[in-house]
Amino acid sequence: MGWSAVSESAYELVLGDKNYSSWSLRPWLLMRMFDIPFAEINVDICNRGARKRILEHSPSGKVPVLKVGDLTIWDTLAITEYLAEKHPDRAIWPKDGEARAIARAVTAEMHSGFEHLRGEMPMDILGSKPVDEISVGVSRDTGRIVDIWRMCRASYGGDGPFLFGAFSAADAMYAPVTSRFRTYGIALAEHGDDGTAKAYCETILSLDAIAEWSSGADEQMAERGIAN
Ligand SMILES: N[C@@H](CCC(=O)N[C@@H](CS)C(=O)NCC(=O)O)C(=O)O
């Protein structure tokens, strides 16, 4: 029951609506940035009957899901670790041991935290909804993220533009946050940003892969008759 016999062209990634599904964006971006081929299965998770549609692919009732032959892997972190093990040549995690430990820590912190930002400012990658005021919780989450990005860039960024220099799983994990900051017009300078967080947002949001995802979101919204 090994996995090495499974060809990477057999990957199928089950995704939710591209405009809204921040968890779906993460493994999609990771696989695009690391040039890992996959087929997409797009599931409408916003409209009536969503739960039934998701459960056809996902035992947890949530997306994303990576299918590899008969194997079904749910949860973004599990998918990330699977891909990192399967493709050790691609440095999905930083090669340096200390950088890798910190990349895992900040990735885990995103996966299990920032509930105010996640709950109060859901991803809406095509949307522009600047807010006048933000809650104490969102403010605290934003300040912490600004600190994380500054620390990663200063200590591990080296010559590259990403958190750990070259693109890694940590960048995939924080990509939806850069989109939220743009959508809701969060003034990063008011949360301790010295310019690092603003520049990092620009780096992520100007990736060709993000443009590709956003245009997919636009097409889906049109197909589903949702105005943005
Ligand atoms: N811990 C999961 C979270 C996945 C998640 O919450 N996905 C949302 C879409 S962004 C979902 O499937 N929502 C549908 C529902 O809860 O019914 C992961 O890391 O993948």
Tab-separated table of C-alpha atoms and ligand atoms in Angstrom:
chain	number	residue	atom	x	y	z
A	1	MET	CA	0.000	0.000	0.000
A	2	GLY	CA	2.724	2.494	-0.959
A	3	TRP	CA	2.105	5.811	-2.624
A	4	SER	CA	5.185	6.065	-4.779
A	5	ALA	CA	3.563	4.253	-7.678
A	6	VAL	CA	0.973	7.003	-8.062
A	7	SER	CA	1.867	9.375	-10.879
A	8	GLU	CA	1.557	13.079	-10.118
A	9	SER	CA	-0.632	13.511	-13.180
A	10	ALA	CA	-3.212	11.571	-11.161
A	11	TYR	CA	-3.698	14.480	-8.753
A	12	GLU	CA	-7.199	15.879	-8.519
A	13	LEU	CA	-7.781	18.902	-6.335
A	14	VAL	CA	-11.319	19.505	-5.127
A	15	LEU	CA	-11.948	23.208	-4.648
A	16	GLY	CA	-14.694	25.510	-3.442
A	17	ASP	CA	-15.737	28.811	-5.042
A	18	LYS	CA	-12.619	30.657	-6.093
A	19	ASN	CA	-13.820	34.069	-4.990
A	20	TYR	CA	-14.562	32.939	-1.452
A	21	SER	CA	-12.781	29.717	-0.584
A	22	SER	CA	-9.572	30.808	1.074
A	23	TRP	CA	-8.684	27.272	2.096
A	24	SER	CA	-9.009	26.114	-1.504
A	25	LEU	CA	-6.665	28.832	-2.733
A	26	ARG	CA	-3.839	27.592	-0.527
A	27	PRO	CA	-3.069	24.136	-2.009
A	28	TRP	CA	-4.025	25.353	-5.492
A	29	LEU	CA	-1.417	28.122	-5.269
A	30	LEU	CA	1.132	25.761	-3.757
A	31	MET	CA	0.755	23.272	-6.599
A	32	ARG	CA	0.842	25.984	-9.279
A	33	MET	CA	3.932	27.651	-7.809
A	34	PHE	CA	5.746	24.325	-7.547
A	35	ASP	CA	4.665	23.243	-11.007
A	36	ILE	CA	2.874	20.145	-9.809
A	37	PRO	CA	0.233	19.217	-12.399
A	38	PHE	CA	-3.299	18.493	-11.253
A	39	ALA	CA	-6.868	18.419	-12.467
A	40	GLU	CA	-9.420	20.636	-10.757
A	41	ILE	CA	-12.802	19.581	-9.483
A	42	ASN	CA	-14.814	22.708	-8.750
A	43	VAL	CA	-17.668	22.474	-6.306
A	44	ASP	CA	-20.278	25.169	-5.737
A	45	ILE	CA	-20.092	25.512	-1.950
A	46	CYS	CA	-22.206	28.665	-1.678
A	47	ASN	CA	-25.588	27.686	-3.052
A	48	ARG	CA	-28.336	25.286	-1.957
A	49	GLY	CA	-27.224	21.654	-1.759
A	50	ALA	CA	-23.608	22.592	-1.014
A	51	ARG	CA	-23.163	20.133	1.843
A	52	LYS	CA	-24.296	17.183	-0.256
A	53	ARG	CA	-22.007	18.248	-3.109
A	54	ILE	CA	-19.012	18.607	-0.799
A	55	LEU	CA	-19.670	15.273	0.935
A	56	GLU	CA	-19.437	13.535	-2.447
A	57	HIS	CA	-15.706	14.323	-2.273
A	58	SER	CA	-14.854	15.070	1.322
A	59	PRO	CA	-15.474	12.990	4.446
A	60	SER	CA	-15.053	16.093	6.633
A	61	GLY	CA	-17.630	18.063	4.645
A	62	LYS	CA	-14.996	20.676	3.849
A	63	VAL	CA	-12.779	21.564	0.916
A	64	PRO	CA	-10.025	21.455	-0.264
A	65	VAL	CA	-9.432	17.783	-0.845
A	66	LEU	CA	-6.587	16.185	-2.772
A	67	LYS	CA	-7.398	12.920	-4.517
A	68	VAL	CA	-4.556	10.659	-5.559
A	69	GLY	CA	-5.956	7.530	-7.101
A	70	ASP	CA	-7.964	5.879	-4.340
A	71	LEU	CA	-6.455	8.095	-1.662
A	72	THR	CA	-8.469	11.070	-0.408
A	73	ILE	CA	-6.616	13.676	1.669
A	74	TRP	CA	-8.639	16.414	3.317
A	75	ASP	CA	-7.376	19.458	5.194
A	76	THR	CA	-4.916	21.996	3.814
A	77	LEU	CA	-2.109	21.164	6.197
A	78	ALA	CA	-2.338	17.425	5.513
A	79	ILE	CA	-2.345	18.102	1.766
A	80	THR	CA	0.692	20.356	2.148
A	81	GLU	CA	2.621	17.752	4.128
A	82	TYR	CA	1.680	15.014	1.665
A	83	LEU	CA	2.973	17.067	-1.259
A	84	ALA	CA	6.143	18.015	0.623
A	85	GLU	CA	6.887	14.341	1.292
A	86	LYS	CA	6.005	13.315	-2.232
A	87	HIS	CA	8.142	16.025	-3.868
A	88	PRO	CA	11.255	16.445	-1.697
A	89	ASP	CA	13.095	18.018	-4.650
A	90	ARG	CA	10.754	21.010	-4.741
A	91	ALA	CA	11.496	22.655	-1.338
A	92	ILE	CA	7.871	23.125	-0.388
A	93	TRP	CA	9.299	23.738	3.085
A	94	PRO	CA	12.584	25.696	3.340
A	95	LYS	CA	15.687	23.496	3.063
A	96	ASP	CA	17.371	25.062	6.106
A	97	GLY	CA	16.295	23.326	9.314
A	98	GLU	CA	15.800	26.453	11.423
A	99	ALA	CA	13.903	28.250	8.652
A	100	ARG	CA	11.797	25.126	8.139
A	101	ALA	CA	10.855	24.981	11.826
A	102	ILE	CA	9.762	28.627	11.784
A	103	ALA	CA	7.925	28.172	8.466
A	104	ARG	CA	5.994	25.321	10.060
A	105	ALA	CA	5.272	27.417	13.170
A	106	VAL	CA	3.868	30.392	11.251
A	107	THR	CA	1.932	28.054	8.965
A	108	ALA	CA	0.407	26.262	11.960
A	109	GLU	CA	-0.420	29.617	13.558
A	110	MET	CA	-2.394	30.579	10.432
A	111	HIS	CA	-4.079	27.190	10.213
A	112	SER	CA	-5.327	27.257	13.777
A	113	GLY	CA	-5.622	30.962	14.527
A	114	PHE	CA	-6.562	34.461	13.431
A	115	GLU	CA	-10.202	33.668	13.938
A	116	HIS	CA	-11.248	37.336	14.084
A	117	LEU	CA	-9.757	38.186	10.719
A	118	ARG	CA	-11.035	34.936	9.211
A	119	GLY	CA	-14.520	35.250	10.661
A	120	GLU	CA	-15.126	38.965	10.261
A	121	MET	CA	-13.345	39.512	6.942
A	122	PRO	CA	-13.965	36.495	4.736
A	123	MET	CA	-11.988	36.239	1.522
A	124	ASP	CA	-13.642	38.000	-1.402
A	125	ILE	CA	-10.760	38.122	-3.834
A	126	LEU	CA	-12.573	40.182	-6.463
A	127	GLY	CA	-14.300	42.446	-3.979
A	128	SER	CA	-13.398	45.910	-2.748
A	129	LYS	CA	-15.121	46.683	0.538
A	130	PRO	CA	-12.986	49.150	2.480
A	131	VAL	CA	-14.041	49.464	6.104
A	132	ASP	CA	-13.871	52.555	8.297
A	133	GLU	CA	-13.414	50.664	11.520
A	134	ILE	CA	-12.135	47.256	12.507
A	135	SER	CA	-12.748	45.271	15.668
A	136	VAL	CA	-10.215	44.885	18.454
A	137	GLY	CA	-9.841	41.231	17.477
A	138	VAL	CA	-9.125	41.977	13.808
A	139	SER	CA	-6.700	44.686	14.873
A	140	ARG	CA	-4.859	42.227	17.123
A	141	ASP	CA	-4.743	39.560	14.383
A	142	THR	CA	-3.481	42.106	11.854
A	143	GLY	CA	-0.730	43.332	14.182
A	144	ARG	CA	0.442	39.794	14.799
A	145	ILE	CA	0.514	38.987	11.068
A	146	VAL	CA	2.481	42.163	10.345
A	147	ASP	CA	4.987	41.081	13.038
A	148	ILE	CA	5.240	37.564	11.612
A	149	TRP	CA	5.878	38.793	8.085
A	150	ARG	CA	8.495	41.320	9.240
A	151	MET	CA	10.281	38.674	11.328
A	152	CYS	CA	10.255	36.105	8.491
A	153	ARG	CA	11.418	38.572	5.855
A	154	ALA	CA	14.153	40.030	8.090
A	155	SER	CA	15.489	36.719	9.405
A	156	TYR	CA	14.921	34.331	6.511
A	157	GLY	CA	13.937	36.345	3.423
A	158	GLY	CA	17.484	36.706	2.099
A	159	ASP	CA	17.487	37.811	-1.532
A	160	GLY	CA	14.039	36.434	-2.351
A	161	PRO	CA	10.720	38.309	-2.161
A	162	PHE	CA	8.837	35.703	-0.112
A	163	LEU	CA	8.655	34.983	3.626
A	164	PHE	CA	11.521	32.503	3.455
A	165	GLY	CA	13.160	33.882	0.323
A	166	ALA	CA	11.863	31.429	-2.258
A	167	PHE	CA	8.145	30.656	-2.351
A	168	SER	CA	7.188	28.064	0.288
A	169	ALA	CA	4.161	26.518	1.966
A	170	ALA	CA	4.124	29.470	4.386
A	171	ASP	CA	3.413	31.888	1.519
A	172	ALA	CA	0.573	29.698	0.259
A	173	MET	CA	-0.876	29.750	3.775
A	174	TYR	CA	-0.811	33.560	4.047
A	175	ALA	CA	-1.878	34.344	0.462
A	176	PRO	CA	-5.592	34.715	1.339
A	177	VAL	CA	-4.637	37.198	4.073
A	178	THR	CA	-2.982	39.486	1.531
A	179	SER	CA	-6.224	39.423	-0.433
A	180	ARG	CA	-8.309	40.204	2.661
A	181	PHE	CA	-6.094	43.173	3.524
A	182	ARG	CA	-6.662	44.516	0.003
A	183	THR	CA	-10.410	43.824	-0.100
A	184	TYR	CA	-11.104	45.493	3.242
A	185	GLY	CA	-8.526	48.263	2.800
A	186	ILE	CA	-6.692	47.524	6.034
A	187	ALA	CA	-4.183	50.286	6.846
A	188	LEU	CA	-1.175	48.146	7.652
A	189	ALA	CA	0.926	51.128	8.749
A	190	GLU	CA	-1.512	51.582	11.644
A	191	HIS	CA	-0.657	48.055	12.777
A	192	GLY	CA	3.086	48.441	13.010
A	193	ASP	CA	3.996	47.913	9.356
A	194	ASP	CA	7.290	49.492	8.337
A	195	GLY	CA	6.489	48.827	4.667
A	196	THR	CA	7.444	45.145	4.728
A	197	ALA	CA	3.860	43.867	4.939
A	198	LYS	CA	2.630	46.229	2.222
A	199	ALA	CA	5.431	45.130	-0.116
A	200	TYR	CA	4.781	41.474	0.706
A	201	CYS	CA	1.079	41.861	-0.130
A	202	GLU	CA	2.054	43.377	-3.478
A	203	THR	CA	4.444	40.495	-4.159
A	204	ILE	CA	1.757	37.876	-3.580
A	205	LEU	CA	-1.101	39.727	-5.253
A	206	SER	CA	0.939	40.370	-8.390
A	207	LEU	CA	1.766	36.692	-8.951
A	208	ASP	CA	0.589	35.320	-12.302
A	209	ALA	CA	-0.959	32.430	-10.401
A	210	ILE	CA	-3.115	34.835	-8.360
A	211	ALA	CA	-4.243	36.516	-11.584
A	212	GLU	CA	-5.143	33.094	-12.955
A	213	TRP	CA	-7.104	32.191	-9.800
A	214	SER	CA	-8.895	35.563	-9.827
A	215	SER	CA	-9.908	35.223	-13.439
A	216	GLY	CA	-11.245	31.743	-12.620
A	217	ALA	CA	-13.204	33.357	-9.774
A	218	ASP	CA	-14.609	35.915	-12.179
A	219	GLU	CA	-15.718	33.201	-14.619
A	220	GLN	CA	-17.361	31.191	-11.832
A	221	MET	CA	-19.241	34.228	-10.545
A	222	ALA	CA	-20.529	34.889	-14.057
A	223	GLU	CA	-21.537	31.240	-14.540
A	224	ARG	CA	-23.347	31.212	-11.208
A	225	GLY	CA	-25.041	34.515	-11.889
A	226	ILE	CA	-23.425	36.329	-8.947
A	227	ALA	CA	-22.572	40.007	-9.472
A	228	ASN	CA	-19.405	41.285	-7.874
B	1	LIG	N1	-9.219	22.983	8.317
B	1	LIG	C1	-9.708	22.947	6.949
B	1	LIG	C2	-10.698	24.072	6.734
B	1	LIG	C3	-11.441	23.922	5.427
B	1	LIG	C4	-12.662	24.829	5.327
B	1	LIG	O1	-13.139	25.395	6.332
B	1	LIG	N2	-13.176	24.937	4.099
B	1	LIG	C5	-14.394	25.692	3.848
B	1	LIG	C6	-14.266	26.465	2.524
B	1	LIG	S1	-13.038	27.727	2.593
B	1	LIG	C7	-15.553	24.746	3.636
B	1	LIG	O2	-15.382	23.669	3.104
B	1	LIG	N3	-16.737	25.167	4.033
B	1	LIG	C8	-17.934	24.432	3.763
B	1	LIG	C9	-18.724	24.124	5.007
B	1	LIG	O3	-18.192	24.307	6.122
B	1	LIG	O4	-19.862	23.698	4.842
B	1	LIG	C10	-8.506	23.019	6.008
B	1	LIG	O5	-7.433	23.367	6.467
B	1	LIG	O6	-8.608	22.692	4.818
